[in-house]
């Protein structure tokens, strides 16, 4: 070759390393088109559009006028926002009542201020840029006080300052550690906390994106292609950022009650007999259980939408029998369709043109569990509809929940996924897999969720997914993939789920006990304690590893695990009430302490404690052979859930916790609700108790929510919402109880109020009327006063 022209091939020359980004240069022209502001710069085009007073979107395209079509993540439509324009010599400003966008003209830079004139997001030396390779980047200044959260499913500590994070959905079997990045989900979104105030940025670019929060004075977000397309959310509180972000990308629908019960899984329960024996063991041992998962062995040679009739001779009867004892089955459905000309799904997929293809028309084939497989092109609405309808196979058997796995999509090859050169049809707007990769799991989720929802005739569907993109919370719960039975992974799962919650994914959880490797009794016990309070509570483990059903490590460990599964069921009314709020506000049930205490620096990177709602702190033990730990209690007075011991906050305390104890603290002056221990959520609740933790003085408010727990009737007002307002003054407690919505008659006819730390001279005034002292049952040993109240 060296004696041909190849000798002077340009590729033989050393490549320009670290090509700098081109700056988009100075502003040249401005135009307003309806509510859209268009800026033409020397080397790029920028559009600015207010979505609400507190949300603004910036789109930059270096090559041509930007498209304002947003990705599949976005469900919000821009509202009409009153914007004041000021055009000065060097700057240009657009202000709503909550946000001001200040544009410096030369060079073009954008800064964002809140209504009080506080600088939220700023550019100075560097702003937006691009490379000829089509990479785009946006630089922002970093304040010394900035802390960063969100980014979806990421390993490491809670605060992501000092990290560089990539968004590219990836099947990572091993390992998951601090530096394992990316994982299965892509949420190109983060929240900044600075001096007690928060704001958010959502970079809606579906290519591989990178967030560099590693530098001292600036951070950046960049993509391999596409546009700079980001939303600034003004906050100013962390909760408001969550409301804003989930307004853009959607919220988790209220899960059915069985979804938040205890779930048992294994790769795999391999036969009907094994499943029946498993369920019988739970029943015999009186360990609550709501769902059992069927991993890939239930299928006929891993063909989705089939059952292996040798292993599962009568799935319909099995489902029926299990349902009659309150247990549901959740089968796995992967996207890979086995290549087999005699298999109806493959035949239909080929005949109806549902599989992902190259531009030349050849189908992309990749190896997964069934061997050579084709992958539905979920970017086509027709294909999503087809796939969704196929789930009739499961719903006809009485199945209400589906588990989507390997939907990055995972492929057993060097790149771990589909060829990035595949061209997805995308309903007439074809795009490469390089651009659509991160959306594959989300779109499969949309297909599956809507498919089963249509087939369930009013029952709430459940979907669990491994892969996803921003907005996935609209369709699915997320489990955090193939972790290991390591204490480090128990620790890792806590900030990971908190950051998922901060990214809108309120229903998440890890494989309790760890997936790969052999768990130990102690690890399983401690992990189940945490699991009792993670939003999604499933024990799952891999083929060939130690069994990790609750009884696998002898009676002592079984007793502890049982106690915490039971505890979950007792807490369900409280958790369900919180889930109802999450579905309306986007604020997650499991949350980091800084959401409630954004001014308290001890909470900023607190990764081994979390809150359930506003007033409960969970501080688990996450190390072996450890029976005490330091717990941080923020401002307020805190009560130990188990002993009623009182602690003053703004302190680190040392607490003892033997293997049976998960440290839980309730803020004094607040309420939680408890139901009874039951074998599954299908057992109607008969006893409702509200625990009130008495304080000297103060006020609080509790909302108890209940509905039928399995249908969408609540959307038509068929639910109960009980508002309880509490005012304390010495020994006098005033309660105002109001059933603000009464469209549903709960299965409990009365409820018990338990006042902790009551005094014998307690005076209880309910809705203005003093309760007769003889109706108050005061326990002198526990100092708990109880009274029964009719609904
Ligand atoms: C993947 C999943 C895991 C599942 C296994 C077999 O590794 O992450 O949960 O058990 O596949 O389907």
mmCIF file with all atom_site columns, N, CA and C and ligand atoms in Angstrom, residues 171 173 184 267 295-296 332 334 369 403 405-406 466 479 481-482 511 515 538 540-541, ligand 1:
data_model
loop_
_atom_site.group_PDB
_atom_site.id
_atom_site.type_symbol
_atom_site.label_atom_id
_atom_site.label_alt_id
_atom_site.label_comp_id
_atom_site.label_asym_id
_atom_site.label_entity_id
_atom_site.label_seq_id
_atom_site.pdbx_PDB_ins_code
_atom_site.Cartn_x
_atom_site.Cartn_y
_atom_site.Cartn_z
_atom_site.occupancy
_atom_site.B_iso_or_equiv
_atom_site.pdbx_formal_charge
_atom_site.auth_seq_id
_atom_site.auth_comp_id
_atom_site.auth_asym_id
_atom_site.auth_atom_id
_atom_site.pdbx_PDB_model_num
ATOM   1  N N  . UNK A 1 171 ? -25.797 -2.404  30.292 1.00 0.00 ? 171 UNK A N  1
ATOM   2  C CA . UNK A 1 171 ? -25.946 -3.625  31.081 1.00 0.00 ? 171 UNK A CA 1
ATOM   3  C C  . UNK A 1 171 ? -24.608 -3.883  31.776 1.00 0.00 ? 171 UNK A C  1
ATOM   4  N N  . UNK A 1 173 ? -22.987 -6.139  34.402 1.00 0.00 ? 173 UNK A N  1
ATOM   5  C CA . UNK A 1 173 ? -23.111 -7.249  35.344 1.00 0.00 ? 173 UNK A CA 1
ATOM   6  C C  . UNK A 1 173 ? -22.086 -7.092  36.469 1.00 0.00 ? 173 UNK A C  1
ATOM   7  N N  . UNK A 1 184 ? -27.707 1.384   34.077 1.00 0.00 ? 184 UNK A N  1
ATOM   8  C CA . UNK A 1 184 ? -28.799 1.022   33.156 1.00 0.00 ? 184 UNK A CA 1
ATOM   9  C C  . UNK A 1 184 ? -29.711 2.176   32.735 1.00 0.00 ? 184 UNK A C  1
ATOM   10 N N  . UNK A 1 267 ? -33.625 -15.899 40.316 1.00 0.00 ? 267 UNK A N  1
ATOM   11 C CA . UNK A 1 267 ? -33.285 -16.324 38.962 1.00 0.00 ? 267 UNK A CA 1
ATOM   12 C C  . UNK A 1 267 ? -32.852 -17.769 39.079 1.00 0.00 ? 267 UNK A C  1
ATOM   13 N N  . UNK A 1 295 ? -38.568 -15.584 36.546 1.00 0.00 ? 295 UNK A N  1
ATOM   14 C CA . UNK A 1 295 ? -37.432 -15.180 35.712 1.00 0.00 ? 295 UNK A CA 1
ATOM   15 C C  . UNK A 1 295 ? -37.424 -16.054 34.455 1.00 0.00 ? 295 UNK A C  1
ATOM   16 N N  . UNK A 1 296 ? -36.385 -15.916 33.642 1.00 0.00 ? 296 UNK A N  1
ATOM   17 C CA . UNK A 1 296 ? -36.421 -16.449 32.267 1.00 0.00 ? 296 UNK A CA 1
ATOM   18 C C  . UNK A 1 296 ? -36.759 -17.940 32.110 1.00 0.00 ? 296 UNK A C  1
ATOM   19 N N  . UNK A 1 332 ? -41.005 -12.097 33.753 1.00 0.00 ? 332 UNK A N  1
ATOM   20 C CA . UNK A 1 332 ? -40.021 -11.258 33.054 1.00 0.00 ? 332 UNK A CA 1
ATOM   21 C C  . UNK A 1 332 ? -40.340 -11.245 31.551 1.00 0.00 ? 332 UNK A C  1
ATOM   22 N N  . UNK A 1 334 ? -38.287 -9.769  28.180 1.00 0.00 ? 334 UNK A N  1
ATOM   23 C CA . UNK A 1 334 ? -37.139 -9.061  27.609 1.00 0.00 ? 334 UNK A CA 1
ATOM   24 C C  . UNK A 1 334 ? -37.480 -8.646  26.169 1.00 0.00 ? 334 UNK A C  1
ATOM   25 N N  . UNK A 1 369 ? -30.508 -14.077 25.801 1.00 0.00 ? 369 UNK A N  1
ATOM   26 C CA . UNK A 1 369 ? -30.820 -15.405 26.372 1.00 0.00 ? 369 UNK A CA 1
ATOM   27 C C  . UNK A 1 369 ? -31.351 -16.404 25.344 1.00 0.00 ? 369 UNK A C  1
ATOM   28 N N  . UNK A 1 403 ? -42.252 -7.546  34.244 1.00 0.00 ? 403 UNK A N  1
ATOM   29 C CA . UNK A 1 403 ? -40.884 -7.170  34.585 1.00 0.00 ? 403 UNK A CA 1
ATOM   30 C C  . UNK A 1 403 ? -40.075 -7.061  33.288 1.00 0.00 ? 403 UNK A C  1
ATOM   31 N N  . UNK A 1 405 ? -36.647 -6.469  31.393 1.00 0.00 ? 405 UNK A N  1
ATOM   32 C CA . UNK A 1 405 ? -35.210 -6.554  31.677 1.00 0.00 ? 405 UNK A CA 1
ATOM   33 C C  . UNK A 1 405 ? -34.461 -6.498  30.349 1.00 0.00 ? 405 UNK A C  1
ATOM   34 N N  . UNK A 1 406 ? -33.157 -6.348  30.410 1.00 0.00 ? 406 UNK A N  1
ATOM   35 C CA . UNK A 1 406 ? -32.279 -6.368  29.234 1.00 0.00 ? 406 UNK A CA 1
ATOM   36 C C  . UNK A 1 406 ? -32.715 -5.325  28.192 1.00 0.00 ? 406 UNK A C  1
ATOM   37 N N  . UNK A 1 466 ? -35.535 -2.205  34.022 1.00 0.00 ? 466 UNK A N  1
ATOM   38 C CA . UNK A 1 466 ? -34.123 -1.997  34.345 1.00 0.00 ? 466 UNK A CA 1
ATOM   39 C C  . UNK A 1 466 ? -33.610 -0.735  33.649 1.00 0.00 ? 466 UNK A C  1
ATOM   40 N N  . UNK A 1 479 ? -35.680 -1.113  39.300 1.00 0.00 ? 479 UNK A N  1
ATOM   41 C CA . UNK A 1 479 ? -34.783 -1.729  40.270 1.00 0.00 ? 479 UNK A CA 1
ATOM   42 C C  . UNK A 1 479 ? -33.370 -1.543  39.747 1.00 0.00 ? 479 UNK A C  1
ATOM   43 N N  . UNK A 1 481 ? -30.691 -3.143  39.163 1.00 0.00 ? 481 UNK A N  1
ATOM   44 C CA . UNK A 1 481 ? -29.887 -4.054  38.364 1.00 0.00 ? 481 UNK A CA 1
ATOM   45 C C  . UNK A 1 481 ? -29.055 -5.025  39.180 1.00 0.00 ? 481 UNK A C  1
ATOM   46 N N  . UNK A 1 482 ? -28.030 -5.529  38.512 1.00 0.00 ? 482 UNK A N  1
ATOM   47 C CA . UNK A 1 482 ? -27.292 -6.675  39.052 1.00 0.00 ? 482 UNK A CA 1
ATOM   48 C C  . UNK A 1 482 ? -26.237 -6.255  40.079 1.00 0.00 ? 482 UNK A C  1
ATOM   49 N N  . UNK A 1 511 ? -31.944 -5.045  44.454 1.00 0.00 ? 511 UNK A N  1
ATOM   50 C CA . UNK A 1 511 ? -32.194 -6.445  44.793 1.00 0.00 ? 511 UNK A CA 1
ATOM   51 C C  . UNK A 1 511 ? -31.801 -6.629  46.255 1.00 0.00 ? 511 UNK A C  1
ATOM   52 N N  . UNK A 1 515 ? -27.800 -9.516  44.337 1.00 0.00 ? 515 UNK A N  1
ATOM   53 C CA . UNK A 1 515 ? -28.107 -10.442 43.236 1.00 0.00 ? 515 UNK A CA 1
ATOM   54 C C  . UNK A 1 515 ? -27.003 -11.484 43.076 1.00 0.00 ? 515 UNK A C  1
ATOM   55 N N  . UNK A 1 538 ? -38.101 -5.752  47.000 1.00 0.00 ? 538 UNK A N  1
ATOM   56 C CA . UNK A 1 538 ? -38.015 -7.087  46.388 1.00 0.00 ? 538 UNK A CA 1
ATOM   57 C C  . UNK A 1 538 ? -36.678 -7.750  46.702 1.00 0.00 ? 538 UNK A C  1
ATOM   58 N N  . UNK A 1 540 ? -34.160 -10.494 45.482 1.00 0.00 ? 540 UNK A N  1
ATOM   59 C CA . UNK A 1 540 ? -33.871 -11.209 44.224 1.00 0.00 ? 540 UNK A CA 1
ATOM   60 C C  . UNK A 1 540 ? -32.430 -11.686 44.258 1.00 0.00 ? 540 UNK A C  1
ATOM   61 N N  . UNK A 1 541 ? -32.178 -12.857 43.680 1.00 0.00 ? 541 UNK A N  1
ATOM   62 C CA . UNK A 1 541 ? -30.810 -13.369 43.667 1.00 0.00 ? 541 UNK A CA 1
ATOM   63 C C  . UNK A 1 541 ? -30.558 -14.191 42.417 1.00 0.00 ? 541 UNK A C  1
HETATM 64 C C1 . LIG B 2 .   ? -30.352 -9.879  34.241 1.00 0.00 ? 1   LIG B C1 1
HETATM 65 C C2 . LIG B 2 .   ? -31.229 -9.181  35.278 1.00 0.00 ? 1   LIG B C2 1
HETATM 66 C C3 . LIG B 2 .   ? -31.501 -10.105 36.426 1.00 0.00 ? 1   LIG B C3 1
HETATM 67 C C4 . LIG B 2 .   ? -32.139 -11.382 35.919 1.00 0.00 ? 1   LIG B C4 1
HETATM 68 C C5 . LIG B 2 .   ? -31.248 -12.036 34.870 1.00 0.00 ? 1   LIG B C5 1
HETATM 69 C C6 . LIG B 2 .   ? -31.916 -13.238 34.214 1.00 0.00 ? 1   LIG B C6 1
HETATM 70 O O1 . LIG B 2 .   ? -29.109 -10.107 34.746 1.00 0.00 ? 1   LIG B O1 1
HETATM 71 O O2 . LIG B 2 .   ? -30.650 -7.988  35.701 1.00 0.00 ? 1   LIG B O2 1
HETATM 72 O O3 . LIG B 2 .   ? -32.308 -9.502  37.400 1.00 0.00 ? 1   LIG B O3 1
HETATM 73 O O4 . LIG B 2 .   ? -32.353 -12.269 36.978 1.00 0.00 ? 1   LIG B O4 1
HETATM 74 O O5 . LIG B 2 .   ? -30.956 -11.104 33.851 1.00 0.00 ? 1   LIG B O5 1
HETATM 75 O O6 . LIG B 2 .   ? -33.094 -12.889 33.599 1.00 0.00 ? 1   LIG B O6 1
#
